[in-house]
Amino acid sequence: MLSVVTVCGAGVGTSMMLKKNTKNILREKGIEAEVDSSDIGSLDSSNYDLVVTTTDFANVIRSKNVNVLKIDNLTDKDYLREELLEKIKEMGV
């Protein structure tokens, strides 16, 4: 099972929206996954296969040696779908 976490500054706004949309996309595609959300300060990226976040936090997380999907446009669900599925394909899931 794929383990995904969505991350933002406080863990309640952007990350919750990304979590909901990510869950829906994975469910639609039949990809079994656990999707959590977190704030950047509490994130333990070693517990996850993939971190989905915004440009603001992507560089901080990249240094932790984990798969990171940087999302620039939070309102475009098609963009998220395309980027998420491409990243999962790259990961070999």
C-alpha positions as a Markdown table, in Angstrom:
| # | Residue | x | y | z |
|---|---|---|---|---|
| 1 | Met | 0.0 | 0.0 | 0.0 |
| 2 | Leu | 1.3 | 3.4 | -0.9 |
| 3 | Ser | 1.8 | 5.8 | 2.0 |
| 4 | Val | 1.3 | 9.5 | 1.1 |
| 5 | Val | 1.4 | 12.7 | 3.3 |
| 6 | Thr | 0.4 | 16.2 | 2.2 |
| 7 | Val | 2.3 | 19.0 | 3.9 |
| 8 | Cys | 1.8 | 22.8 | 4.5 |
| 9 | Gly | 2.9 | 25.3 | 7.1 |
| 10 | Ala | 0.2 | 24.7 | 9.7 |
| 11 | Gly | -1.2 | 21.3 | 8.5 |
| 12 | Val | -4.8 | 22.5 | 8.4 |
| 13 | Gly | -5.5 | 24.4 | 5.2 |
| 14 | Thr | -3.5 | 23.6 | 2.1 |
| 15 | Ser | -2.5 | 20.1 | 3.3 |
| 16 | Met | -6.1 | 19.2 | 4.0 |
| 17 | Met | -7.2 | 20.3 | 0.6 |
| 18 | Leu | -4.4 | 18.4 | -1.0 |
| 19 | Lys | -5.2 | 15.3 | 1.1 |
| 20 | Lys | -8.8 | 15.3 | 0.0 |
| 21 | Asn | -8.0 | 15.7 | -3.7 |
| 22 | Thr | -5.1 | 13.2 | -3.6 |
| 23 | Lys | -7.3 | 10.6 | -1.9 |
| 24 | Asn | -10.0 | 11.1 | -4.5 |
| 25 | Ile | -7.6 | 10.8 | -7.4 |
| 26 | Leu | -6.0 | 7.6 | -6.0 |
| 27 | Arg | -9.4 | 6.1 | -5.3 |
| 28 | Glu | -10.6 | 6.8 | -8.8 |
| 29 | Lys | -7.5 | 5.1 | -10.2 |
| 30 | Gly | -7.9 | 2.1 | -7.9 |
| 31 | Ile | -4.6 | 2.8 | -6.2 |
| 32 | Glu | -4.6 | 1.6 | -2.6 |
| 33 | Ala | -3.1 | 4.3 | -0.4 |
| 34 | Glu | -3.1 | 5.8 | 3.1 |
| 35 | Val | -3.1 | 9.6 | 2.8 |
| 36 | Asp | -2.3 | 11.7 | 5.8 |
| 37 | Ser | -1.7 | 15.5 | 6.3 |
| 38 | Ser | 1.0 | 17.2 | 8.4 |
| 39 | Asp | 2.5 | 20.5 | 9.2 |
| 40 | Ile | 6.1 | 21.0 | 8.1 |
| 41 | Gly | 7.4 | 21.1 | 11.6 |
| 42 | Ser | 5.9 | 17.7 | 12.6 |
| 43 | Leu | 6.7 | 15.9 | 9.4 |
| 44 | Asp | 8.7 | 12.6 | 9.7 |
| 45 | Ser | 9.1 | 11.9 | 6.0 |
| 46 | Ser | 10.7 | 8.5 | 6.7 |
| 47 | Asn | 7.2 | 7.2 | 7.4 |
| 48 | Tyr | 6.0 | 7.9 | 3.8 |
| 49 | Asp | 6.6 | 6.8 | 0.2 |
| 50 | Leu | 5.5 | 10.2 | -1.1 |
| 51 | Val | 5.2 | 13.8 | 0.2 |
| 52 | Val | 2.9 | 16.1 | -1.7 |
| 53 | Thr | 3.4 | 19.8 | -0.9 |
| 54 | Thr | 3.7 | 23.3 | -2.3 |
| 55 | Thr | 6.7 | 25.0 | -3.8 |
| 56 | Asp | 7.3 | 26.8 | -0.5 |
| 57 | Phe | 8.1 | 23.6 | 1.3 |
| 58 | Ala | 9.4 | 21.3 | -1.4 |
| 59 | Asn | 13.1 | 22.3 | -1.2 |
| 60 | Val | 13.1 | 21.8 | 2.6 |
| 61 | Ile | 11.6 | 18.4 | 2.3 |
| 62 | Arg | 13.8 | 17.3 | -0.7 |
| 63 | Ser | 16.8 | 17.4 | 1.6 |
| 64 | Lys | 15.3 | 14.6 | 3.6 |
| 65 | Asn | 15.8 | 12.0 | 0.9 |
| 66 | Val | 12.2 | 11.2 | 0.1 |
| 67 | Asn | 10.0 | 11.3 | -3.0 |
| 68 | Val | 8.5 | 14.8 | -3.2 |
| 69 | Leu | 5.7 | 16.1 | -5.5 |
| 70 | Lys | 5.7 | 19.8 | -5.7 |
| 71 | Ile | 2.3 | 21.3 | -6.6 |
| 72 | Asp | 2.2 | 24.9 | -7.9 |
| 73 | Asn | -1.5 | 25.2 | -8.7 |
| 74 | Leu | -3.7 | 24.1 | -5.8 |
| 75 | Thr | -7.0 | 24.8 | -7.5 |
| 76 | Asp | -6.4 | 22.8 | -10.7 |
| 77 | Lys | -7.4 | 19.2 | -9.9 |
| 78 | Asp | -6.5 | 18.0 | -13.4 |
| 79 | Tyr | -3.0 | 19.3 | -12.9 |
| 80 | Leu | -2.7 | 17.5 | -9.5 |
| 81 | Arg | -4.1 | 14.3 | -11.1 |
| 82 | Glu | -1.5 | 14.4 | -14.0 |
| 83 | Glu | 1.4 | 15.3 | -11.7 |
| 84 | Leu | 0.5 | 12.7 | -9.0 |
| 85 | Leu | 0.0 | 9.8 | -11.4 |
| 86 | Glu | 3.2 | 10.7 | -13.3 |
| 87 | Lys | 5.2 | 10.7 | -10.0 |
| 88 | Ile | 3.7 | 7.4 | -8.9 |
| 89 | Lys | 4.6 | 5.9 | -12.2 |
| 90 | Glu | 8.2 | 7.2 | -11.8 |
| 91 | Met | 8.2 | 5.5 | -8.4 |
| 92 | Gly | 7.3 | 2.2 | -9.9 |
| 93 | Val | 4.0 | 1.8 | -7.9 |
